[in-house]
Amino acid sequence: MGRDGAAGLVCLAGSLVLLWATLHLSKAPLVPIGPAFYPRILLSVSAGLSVLLIASDFLRRRRPAAREARYRLVVLTFLIFGGYVFLLSPLGYRVSTFLFTLILQAVIEPPRGGKGWLRVLAVALAATAVTYYAFEIYLFVLLPRGWATGF
Amino acid sequence: MFSQLLTSLAEVAQLKFMIPLVIGTWTGLIGGAIPGVTITMTIILVLPFTFGLDPLQGLAAMTGVYVGGCAGGLVTAVLLGIPGTPAAIATTFDGFPMARKGEPGRAIWLGTWASFFGGLLGAIFLVGLTLPLARFALRFGPWEFFSLFIFALSMVAGLTEQSLLKGFISGTIGLAITVIGSDPIMGAPRLDFGSEFLSGGFQFLPVLIGVFAFAQIMTDLEKAGDGRRLEAQAAPDLSVSHPAVVWEILKRPFLLVWSTLVGILIGVLPAIGSSAANVMAYDQAKKISKHPEKFGTGIPEGVIAAESSNNANVAGSLVTIMAFGIPGDAVTAVMLGAMIIHGIQPGPLFITQQPRVSYGIFAAYILAHPVMMVLQWLSARFYLRIVTVPKAILFPVVLVLCVVGAFALNNTVDNVYALLIFGVLGYLMVKFGFPLAPLILGVILGDEIEKNLIRAIMTDPDPWLFLTRPISGVLLALSVGSIALALWQHRRTQARLAGVEPEAEADF
Amino acid sequence: MKRLAPALALLVAFAAVSLAQPAAAAYPDRPVKLIVPWAAGGDTDAIFRPFGIQIQKHLGATVVVANVTGASGTKGAREAKAAPPDGYTIYAMHDYIHLTYYTGVAGVKYSDFDPICSVSSTPAILTASPKTPWKSWQEFIADAKKRPGQITAAVTLGSTSHIFPALVERAAGIKFKYVSYEGLAPRMNALLGGHVDLGESNLTQKGKVQAGQLKFLAIATEKRSPEAPSVPTLKEVGLNIVYDVTRGLVVPKKTPGAVQAKLEAACKKAAAEPKFAADMALQGTEVRLLDRKGYAAYLKKTDDLSLNKTKELGLFKAPKN
C-alpha cells in the first residue's frame, strides 16, 4: 500500500470513529433534525471519499517516490514545542518561553564555543523580555502565569 | 455624492485626522505581519486609544488598521510562507514560491500594488454601490448562505493540481474539525469523548497558524539536521522597478477587476469575511487562466488575485456596516462597537443623516492606501532583516509569536494546545500530499454551513427550497459546474504531465 | 549537558529577577482580568468595555477585558470558575448562565461565584420584520391567533432571547415557530431581510425602526421608554411581562471578603459615573446597580424563573457536574 492508501485508511478510521460517536447523541428539543444530523452526513461523505482514495491507490500502478528527508530535527522540534506548550501553564509564560527559545535554538544549530552560547542566551532572554513587555504591559494581553511558580 | 466625498477627502487630509490614520495603518502593518496576531486583535488593541478622540479620528485610525493589516499580512506570507493574517492565506500560494525563487521584492511589491489598486477600485464600488449591494445581500436567507458556502468549498477543493480527491478529503477534514465540540445551535457538547478540552471546540485561528506555521517550518527543518547547518538566505534584493510591477498588474485589467469584485461581494455578505475572499479570488483567477497549472509556482497572477481581493473585501464589509449596521466579519464587529461607543448608530439612514462621518470613513479608507504604500516603502529595509535572520533564531521566535497570538485570541491555553495538535496534523497532511487550503476553508465555513442548514429546515422543512429558490439554486448549479470544470482541468493537466514523474513535494 | 545545568539555573534565576514585577502587599497590585465570555463587539462586550474604563479609575489597577469565547459563553464561565480566587479574575455575567446550566450545556452555576454587583439592565423589545403586514400589536395578536405555529421567531435556543418570546407566547395564548439565530446581529439581519417574522431586540435598534427597516411591537418594561415613546409596554396590552437582561460582576467563590468589598466599592462608584450612564444609553441599556446582597437575591430569583421556563419549554436537562 502506498502513501495515499495509508492516508485514506487513517481518514476512514477517523470518520468511522466519529460516526460511531454520533450514535450516542440524543435528539435536541425544538430542533427538528438534532445535533447528529449534519455530522452524520458529513462523516459519511468523508468515509466515502476515503474509500475512494484507498481504491485509487490500489488501482494506480506507478507510485511517486518519496523524497528523502531527515526527520530527526522535525521530531525534536515537535517534542520541544510540545514540552513548551504543556509547561506553559505550570511554569508561566516567562520561564517556559525562555527555556523554549533557548533549547530550540541550541537544537536547531548547536552553538559553537562560549560566544555561540552567549548569543543563544541573549536571544532567548531578549525574545522573552520583548514579547512579555510588548504584550502584557503595552498591549494588555495577560499572558499565562504559572500555577507552580506563581510567576 | 462625489462632491460630498471630495469635501470629506479634504477634511480627512488634515493633520488632525492624518495622524491617527497613519498611526493606525502602521499598527495594522505590524500586527498583520505577526503570524497569529490578526487584524481583529490589532483593532481591539487600538480601540481603547480611540475613546478620547473625535469619532471620525477614531474611525480613521481603525480604518487604517484594517487596510494596513491586509498589507502587513502579505509580508509574512511572502517572506516566511506563513499567512500573517487569514486574509493572506492565498498570498502564500504564489508569493512565497516567488520569493524563494529569488524575487522577494517583486512578490512584496506586486502584492502591495495589487492591494493598492484593489483597494482603490473597491473604494469606487464602495461609494457608488453601497446601497444596491447591501440590498442584494439582504435577500440571502439561510438557503442562499448554505448554497454559497457549498459553492465556496467546491471551488477551493478544486484548487489542487495533484489530486481532486485529496482536495475534497482535505475540505471534509476541515468541516469535521468544526463538528467536534459543542453543536452550534444549542451549544450541547458533541463528539467530545467526555473531554472538557474538546467540548469547547476548535477556534479557527489556532488551526490556521498551527497548520501553516508548522508545515512551513518543519519542511525547512527537514533539509537540516545531521550536523548540516541551515544557512540564512542571502540578503535578498527588495529593490524592484516599480513601473514594471505596476505594469504587470495593469496589463491584466480583467484579473484585477474580477478579483476586486469577488472581494467586495464576499465582504458585503455577512459571515464570511476576508479569510475566505482571498482564497476564492485565487481560485477564480486560476479558473479563468489560460495556464492554470502554473498557479502555485510563483506567478504574478496568483499574488495579484489574492491581494487585490482582500483589500477590496475591506470595502465590502464597510458597506454592510454602513448600510445596515450589521458587521460582515469580526473586524467590522469591533468597528461597529466603536461607532456605538462614540454615539453613532449605523443603519439605513446613517449615510444620509451623518454624511460627515460616513463619507469621512470612505475618505479615510481611500487615504489609508497611499499611507500604506509609503509605510510599506519605509519598512522594506526592515523586512530585509527578517529574511537574513538565521533560521535557528527565526523559528523559535516565530513559534513563540504563534503561541502568544493563539493564546491572546480568547485568552485561553486551550488554543495553544490546539496549535500543537494542528501543527502535527498540518505537517502530516503536507507529507501525505494533501492541500491545506480546503482544510482551512472547511474550518472557516463548517459552523456556518450547519447553522444555515438547520435554520433553513426550522423555517420550512421542504428540502427542495435549496433548489427552487433562485439565488440558492444558481449557486448550487455553479458548485456542480465548478467541480466539473476542475475535473476537466485536472484531466487536461494530467494528460500534459503524463510521462513526467510527479514531484513528491507537496503543494500548499 | 551536565556542565550546562548550573549555568542554565543561573540564567533562569537571572531571567526571573529581570522579568519580575516588584511585589506589593495590597490588592490590587497588578492588572485585573475581566473575563467577558462573548466576542469583542457583541452587546455584553459593549457594556463591559466602557465599564472597565470606569472601574479601573476607582479600583486603582488596570482592568483588562479578556474575551474568552466559545461553547455559547460557557468556556469563559469555566475559565472564570477555575481561576484562583484572588480578585485578579472577575467575570462579566449575564442571566444566560442559569439557562446554560439548566439546559445541560455547562456544569457552571451562578452559585459557583460570589456576586459583586449588578451593572446594567437591557429591556427586551418584541421586534418584527418590515415584511410583516402588522401595523400594531392588536393586528399582530389577531394574526398570530389565526395562524398558530406559523409565525417564525428568530431566537438563540435556550437563551434569554428564547425565554422572552416564550413568555409572550404563554401569556397571550399564541404559538410561534422558533428558528435558531445565535446573537443579536444575525437575528436583526434575518428580520431585515424578512427571512423570519419576529425576534427579541433592544433600543439599540431604534435607528432601524425610524428608517422603517424594523418594527417594535411592544417593550417589556414597567413604563414606556422615553427613548421610544410610541411603543406600548406589554403591560398596557394586557400581558403581565417585564423582562430584561441584567449584567453584573462576579468573582470565583472563596475570594477574600476584603477583596470583594473593595471591588464592590469600586463598582458602585463606577456605575454612578455620569459618563457610564451616557455610554449605556447608547447601548439601549439602563444602569442598574445592585450591591452584593441585592445582586445575590436577584440571581436567586432569576435562577428559579430559568428553571421553571426551561422545564416548561422542554429544554430542561439534568445539570452535569
PDB file of C-alpha atoms in Angstrom, chain B residues 257-409:
ATOM      1  CA  VAL B 257     -11.367  43.901 -11.664  1.00  0.00           C
ATOM      2  CA  TRP B 258     -12.641  40.361 -11.251  1.00  0.00           C
ATOM      3  CA  SER B 259     -10.658  39.688  -8.070  1.00  0.00           C
ATOM      4  CA  THR B 260     -11.780  43.034  -6.701  1.00  0.00           C
ATOM      5  CA  LEU B 261     -15.393  42.153  -7.413  1.00  0.00           C
ATOM      6  CA  VAL B 262     -15.059  38.773  -5.711  1.00  0.00           C
ATOM      7  CA  GLY B 263     -13.536  40.524  -2.701  1.00  0.00           C
ATOM      8  CA  ILE B 264     -16.322  43.083  -2.489  1.00  0.00           C
ATOM      9  CA  LEU B 265     -19.127  40.573  -2.902  1.00  0.00           C
ATOM     10  CA  ILE B 266     -17.749  38.315  -0.195  1.00  0.00           C
ATOM     11  CA  GLY B 267     -17.240  41.354   2.014  1.00  0.00           C
ATOM     12  CA  VAL B 268     -20.802  42.532   1.571  1.00  0.00           C
ATOM     13  CA  LEU B 269     -22.221  39.175   2.621  1.00  0.00           C
ATOM     14  CA  PRO B 270     -22.173  38.890   6.390  1.00  0.00           C
ATOM     15  CA  ALA B 271     -20.390  35.947   7.990  1.00  0.00           C
ATOM     16  CA  ILE B 272     -17.644  35.067   5.540  1.00  0.00           C
ATOM     17  CA  GLY B 273     -15.033  37.799   5.541  1.00  0.00           C
ATOM     18  CA  SER B 274     -11.586  38.255   4.156  1.00  0.00           C
ATOM     19  CA  SER B 275     -10.270  34.829   5.156  1.00  0.00           C
ATOM     20  CA  ALA B 276     -12.433  33.230   2.504  1.00  0.00           C
ATOM     21  CA  ALA B 277     -12.391  36.060  -0.032  1.00  0.00           C
ATOM     22  CA  ASN B 278      -8.718  35.796  -0.939  1.00  0.00           C
ATOM     23  CA  VAL B 279      -8.862  32.037  -1.423  1.00  0.00           C
ATOM     24  CA  MET B 280     -11.977  32.321  -3.562  1.00  0.00           C
ATOM     25  CA  ALA B 281     -10.465  35.073  -5.705  1.00  0.00           C
ATOM     26  CA  TYR B 282      -7.344  32.978  -6.161  1.00  0.00           C
ATOM     27  CA  ASP B 283      -9.440  30.066  -7.309  1.00  0.00           C
ATOM     28  CA  GLN B 284     -11.353  32.298  -9.729  1.00  0.00           C
ATOM     29  CA  ALA B 285      -8.074  33.560 -11.158  1.00  0.00           C
ATOM     30  CA  LYS B 286      -6.949  30.005 -11.698  1.00  0.00           C
ATOM     31  CA  LYS B 287     -10.229  29.003 -13.316  1.00  0.00           C
ATOM     32  CA  ILE B 288     -10.140  31.833 -15.848  1.00  0.00           C
ATOM     33  CA  SER B 289      -6.423  31.468 -16.514  1.00  0.00           C
ATOM     34  CA  LYS B 290      -5.074  30.005 -19.720  1.00  0.00           C
ATOM     35  CA  HIS B 291      -2.351  28.198 -17.829  1.00  0.00           C
ATOM     36  CA  PRO B 292      -3.866  27.053 -14.527  1.00  0.00           C
ATOM     37  CA  GLU B 293      -1.095  24.534 -13.970  1.00  0.00           C
ATOM     38  CA  LYS B 294       1.392  27.316 -13.356  1.00  0.00           C
ATOM     39  CA  PHE B 295      -0.513  28.547 -10.313  1.00  0.00           C
ATOM     40  CA  GLY B 296       1.400  27.756  -7.183  1.00  0.00           C
ATOM     41  CA  THR B 297       4.786  28.052  -8.822  1.00  0.00           C
ATOM     42  CA  GLY B 298       5.244  31.734  -8.116  1.00  0.00           C
ATOM     43  CA  ILE B 299       3.427  33.561 -10.866  1.00  0.00           C
ATOM     44  CA  PRO B 300       2.218  37.157 -10.576  1.00  0.00           C
ATOM     45  CA  GLU B 301      -1.456  36.368 -11.267  1.00  0.00           C
ATOM     46  CA  GLY B 302      -1.781  34.436  -8.031  1.00  0.00           C
ATOM     47  CA  VAL B 303      -0.378  37.259  -5.933  1.00  0.00           C
ATOM     48  CA  ILE B 304      -2.476  39.891  -7.697  1.00  0.00           C
ATOM     49  CA  ALA B 305      -5.726  37.966  -7.273  1.00  0.00           C
ATOM     50  CA  ALA B 306      -5.200  37.292  -3.582  1.00  0.00           C
ATOM     51  CA  GLU B 307      -4.054  40.743  -2.601  1.00  0.00           C
ATOM     52  CA  SER B 308      -6.443  42.858  -4.646  1.00  0.00           C
ATOM     53  CA  SER B 309      -9.367  40.834  -3.341  1.00  0.00           C
ATOM     54  CA  ASN B 310      -8.509  41.113   0.332  1.00  0.00           C
ATOM     55  CA  ASN B 311      -8.297  44.873   0.298  1.00  0.00           C
ATOM     56  CA  ALA B 312     -11.474  45.149  -1.735  1.00  0.00           C
ATOM     57  CA  ASN B 313     -13.042  42.878   0.841  1.00  0.00           C
ATOM     58  CA  VAL B 314     -12.461  45.586   3.441  1.00  0.00           C
ATOM     59  CA  ALA B 315     -14.537  47.947   1.296  1.00  0.00           C
ATOM     60  CA  GLY B 316     -17.265  45.339   1.066  1.00  0.00           C
ATOM     61  CA  SER B 317     -17.514  44.817   4.825  1.00  0.00           C
ATOM     62  CA  LEU B 318     -17.600  48.570   5.335  1.00  0.00           C
ATOM     63  CA  VAL B 319     -20.622  48.648   3.021  1.00  0.00           C
ATOM     64  CA  THR B 320     -22.503  46.225   5.232  1.00  0.00           C
ATOM     65  CA  ILE B 321     -21.918  48.118   8.455  1.00  0.00           C
ATOM     66  CA  MET B 322     -22.647  51.456   6.855  1.00  0.00           C
ATOM     67  CA  ALA B 323     -25.852  50.350   5.190  1.00  0.00           C
ATOM     68  CA  PHE B 324     -27.277  48.078   7.856  1.00  0.00           C
ATOM     69  CA  GLY B 325     -25.256  48.358  10.989  1.00  0.00           C
ATOM     70  CA  ILE B 326     -24.516  44.666  10.617  1.00  0.00           C
ATOM     71  CA  PRO B 327     -20.921  43.554  10.905  1.00  0.00           C
ATOM     72  CA  GLY B 328     -19.681  41.466   7.983  1.00  0.00           C
ATOM     73  CA  ASP B 329     -16.818  39.959   9.976  1.00  0.00           C
ATOM     74  CA  ALA B 330     -15.084  40.164  13.349  1.00  0.00           C
ATOM     75  CA  VAL B 331     -13.126  43.275  12.412  1.00  0.00           C
ATOM     76  CA  THR B 332     -16.166  45.276  11.431  1.00  0.00           C
ATOM     77  CA  ALA B 333     -17.947  43.988  14.551  1.00  0.00           C
ATOM     78  CA  VAL B 334     -15.343  45.784  16.625  1.00  0.00           C
ATOM     79  CA  MET B 335     -15.584  48.882  14.432  1.00  0.00           C
ATOM     80  CA  LEU B 336     -19.339  48.850  14.858  1.00  0.00           C
ATOM     81  CA  GLY B 337     -18.868  48.647  18.611  1.00  0.00           C
ATOM     82  CA  ALA B 338     -16.539  51.630  18.425  1.00  0.00           C
ATOM     83  CA  MET B 339     -19.095  53.646  16.460  1.00  0.00           C
ATOM     84  CA  ILE B 340     -21.781  52.890  19.031  1.00  0.00           C
ATOM     85  CA  ILE B 341     -19.458  53.894  21.858  1.00  0.00           C
ATOM     86  CA  HIS B 342     -18.990  57.189  20.037  1.00  0.00           C
ATOM     87  CA  GLY B 343     -22.736  57.615  19.803  1.00  0.00           C
ATOM     88  CA  ILE B 344     -23.062  56.769  16.124  1.00  0.00           C
ATOM     89  CA  GLN B 345     -25.648  54.177  15.245  1.00  0.00           C
ATOM     90  CA  PRO B 346     -25.013  52.960  11.707  1.00  0.00           C
ATOM     91  CA  GLY B 347     -28.078  51.822   9.890  1.00  0.00           C
ATOM     92  CA  PRO B 348     -30.080  52.528   6.775  1.00  0.00           C
ATOM     93  CA  LEU B 349     -30.252  56.252   7.457  1.00  0.00           C
ATOM     94  CA  PHE B 350     -26.656  56.597   8.527  1.00  0.00           C
ATOM     95  CA  ILE B 351     -25.226  57.716   5.201  1.00  0.00           C
ATOM     96  CA  THR B 352     -27.840  60.382   4.581  1.00  0.00           C
ATOM     97  CA  GLN B 353     -28.133  61.552   8.177  1.00  0.00           C
ATOM     98  CA  GLN B 354     -24.456  61.593   9.053  1.00  0.00           C
ATOM     99  CA  PRO B 355     -22.677  62.375   5.811  1.00  0.00           C
ATOM    100  CA  ARG B 356     -19.690  63.811   7.613  1.00  0.00           C
ATOM    101  CA  VAL B 357     -18.922  60.569   9.398  1.00  0.00           C
ATOM    102  CA  SER B 358     -19.958  58.153   6.675  1.00  0.00           C
ATOM    103  CA  TYR B 359     -18.110  59.911   3.871  1.00  0.00           C
ATOM    104  CA  GLY B 360     -15.310  60.547   6.330  1.00  0.00           C
ATOM    105  CA  ILE B 361     -14.906  56.764   6.640  1.00  0.00           C
ATOM    106  CA  PHE B 362     -14.903  56.430   2.850  1.00  0.00           C
ATOM    107  CA  ALA B 363     -12.264  59.162   2.691  1.00  0.00           C
ATOM    108  CA  ALA B 364     -10.159  57.565   5.420  1.00  0.00           C
ATOM    109  CA  TYR B 365     -10.363  54.260   3.575  1.00  0.00           C
ATOM    110  CA  ILE B 366      -9.139  55.863   0.370  1.00  0.00           C
ATOM    111  CA  LEU B 367      -6.372  57.858   2.044  1.00  0.00           C
ATOM    112  CA  ALA B 368      -5.191  54.824   4.012  1.00  0.00           C
ATOM    113  CA  HIS B 369      -3.968  53.299   0.756  1.00  0.00           C
ATOM    114  CA  PRO B 370      -1.295  55.863  -0.167  1.00  0.00           C
ATOM    115  CA  VAL B 371      -0.317  55.972   3.520  1.00  0.00           C
ATOM    116  CA  MET B 372       0.062  52.199   3.471  1.00  0.00           C
ATOM    117  CA  MET B 373       2.273  52.427   0.356  1.00  0.00           C
ATOM    118  CA  VAL B 374       4.585  54.961   1.975  1.00  0.00           C
ATOM    119  CA  LEU B 375       4.859  52.987   5.204  1.00  0.00           C
ATOM    120  CA  GLN B 376       5.491  49.767   3.323  1.00  0.00           C
ATOM    121  CA  TRP B 377       8.256  51.506   1.422  1.00  0.00           C
ATOM    122  CA  LEU B 378       9.797  52.801   4.642  1.00  0.00           C
ATOM    123  CA  SER B 379       9.629  49.376   6.305  1.00  0.00           C
ATOM    124  CA  ALA B 380      11.135  47.496   3.375  1.00  0.00           C
ATOM    125  CA  ARG B 381      14.593  47.863   4.862  1.00  0.00           C
ATOM    126  CA  PHE B 382      13.350  46.140   7.988  1.00  0.00           C
ATOM    127  CA  TYR B 383      11.807  43.237   6.071  1.00  0.00           C
ATOM    128  CA  LEU B 384      15.209  42.600   4.578  1.00  0.00           C
ATOM    129  CA  ARG B 385      16.487  41.875   8.042  1.00  0.00           C
ATOM    130  CA  ILE B 386      13.781  39.276   8.712  1.00  0.00           C
ATOM    131  CA  VAL B 387      14.985  37.131   5.857  1.00  0.00           C
ATOM    132  CA  THR B 388      18.630  37.365   6.840  1.00  0.00           C
ATOM    133  CA  VAL B 389      17.998  36.328  10.434  1.00  0.00           C
ATOM    134  CA  PRO B 390      19.437  32.827  10.911  1.00  0.00           C
ATOM    135  CA  LYS B 391      16.732  30.167  10.979  1.00  0.00           C
ATOM    136  CA  ALA B 392      17.892  28.968  14.393  1.00  0.00           C
ATOM    137  CA  ILE B 393      16.771  32.293  15.810  1.00  0.00           C
ATOM    138  CA  LEU B 394      13.866  32.980  13.491  1.00  0.00           C
ATOM    139  CA  PHE B 395      11.982  29.720  14.045  1.00  0.00           C
ATOM    140  CA  PRO B 396      11.836  29.793  17.854  1.00  0.00           C
ATOM    141  CA  VAL B 397      10.760  33.438  17.786  1.00  0.00           C
ATOM    142  CA  VAL B 398       8.073  32.837  15.160  1.00  0.00           C
ATOM    143  CA  LEU B 399       6.759  29.888  17.171  1.00  0.00           C
ATOM    144  CA  VAL B 400       6.624  31.996  20.334  1.00  0.00           C
ATOM    145  CA  LEU B 401       4.649  34.652  18.470  1.00  0.00           C
ATOM    146  CA  CYS B 402       2.282  31.971  17.209  1.00  0.00           C
ATOM    147  CA  VAL B 403       1.758  30.807  20.783  1.00  0.00           C
ATOM    148  CA  VAL B 404       1.080  34.326  22.032  1.00  0.00           C
ATOM    149  CA  GLY B 405      -1.264  35.001  19.122  1.00  0.00           C
ATOM    150  CA  ALA B 406      -3.224  31.807  19.672  1.00  0.00           C
ATOM    151  CA  PHE B 407      -3.416  32.470  23.393  1.00  0.00           C
ATOM    152  CA  ALA B 408      -4.454  36.099  23.024  1.00  0.00           C
ATOM    153  CA  LEU B 409      -7.256  35.211  20.645  1.00  0.00           C
TER     154      LEU B 409
END
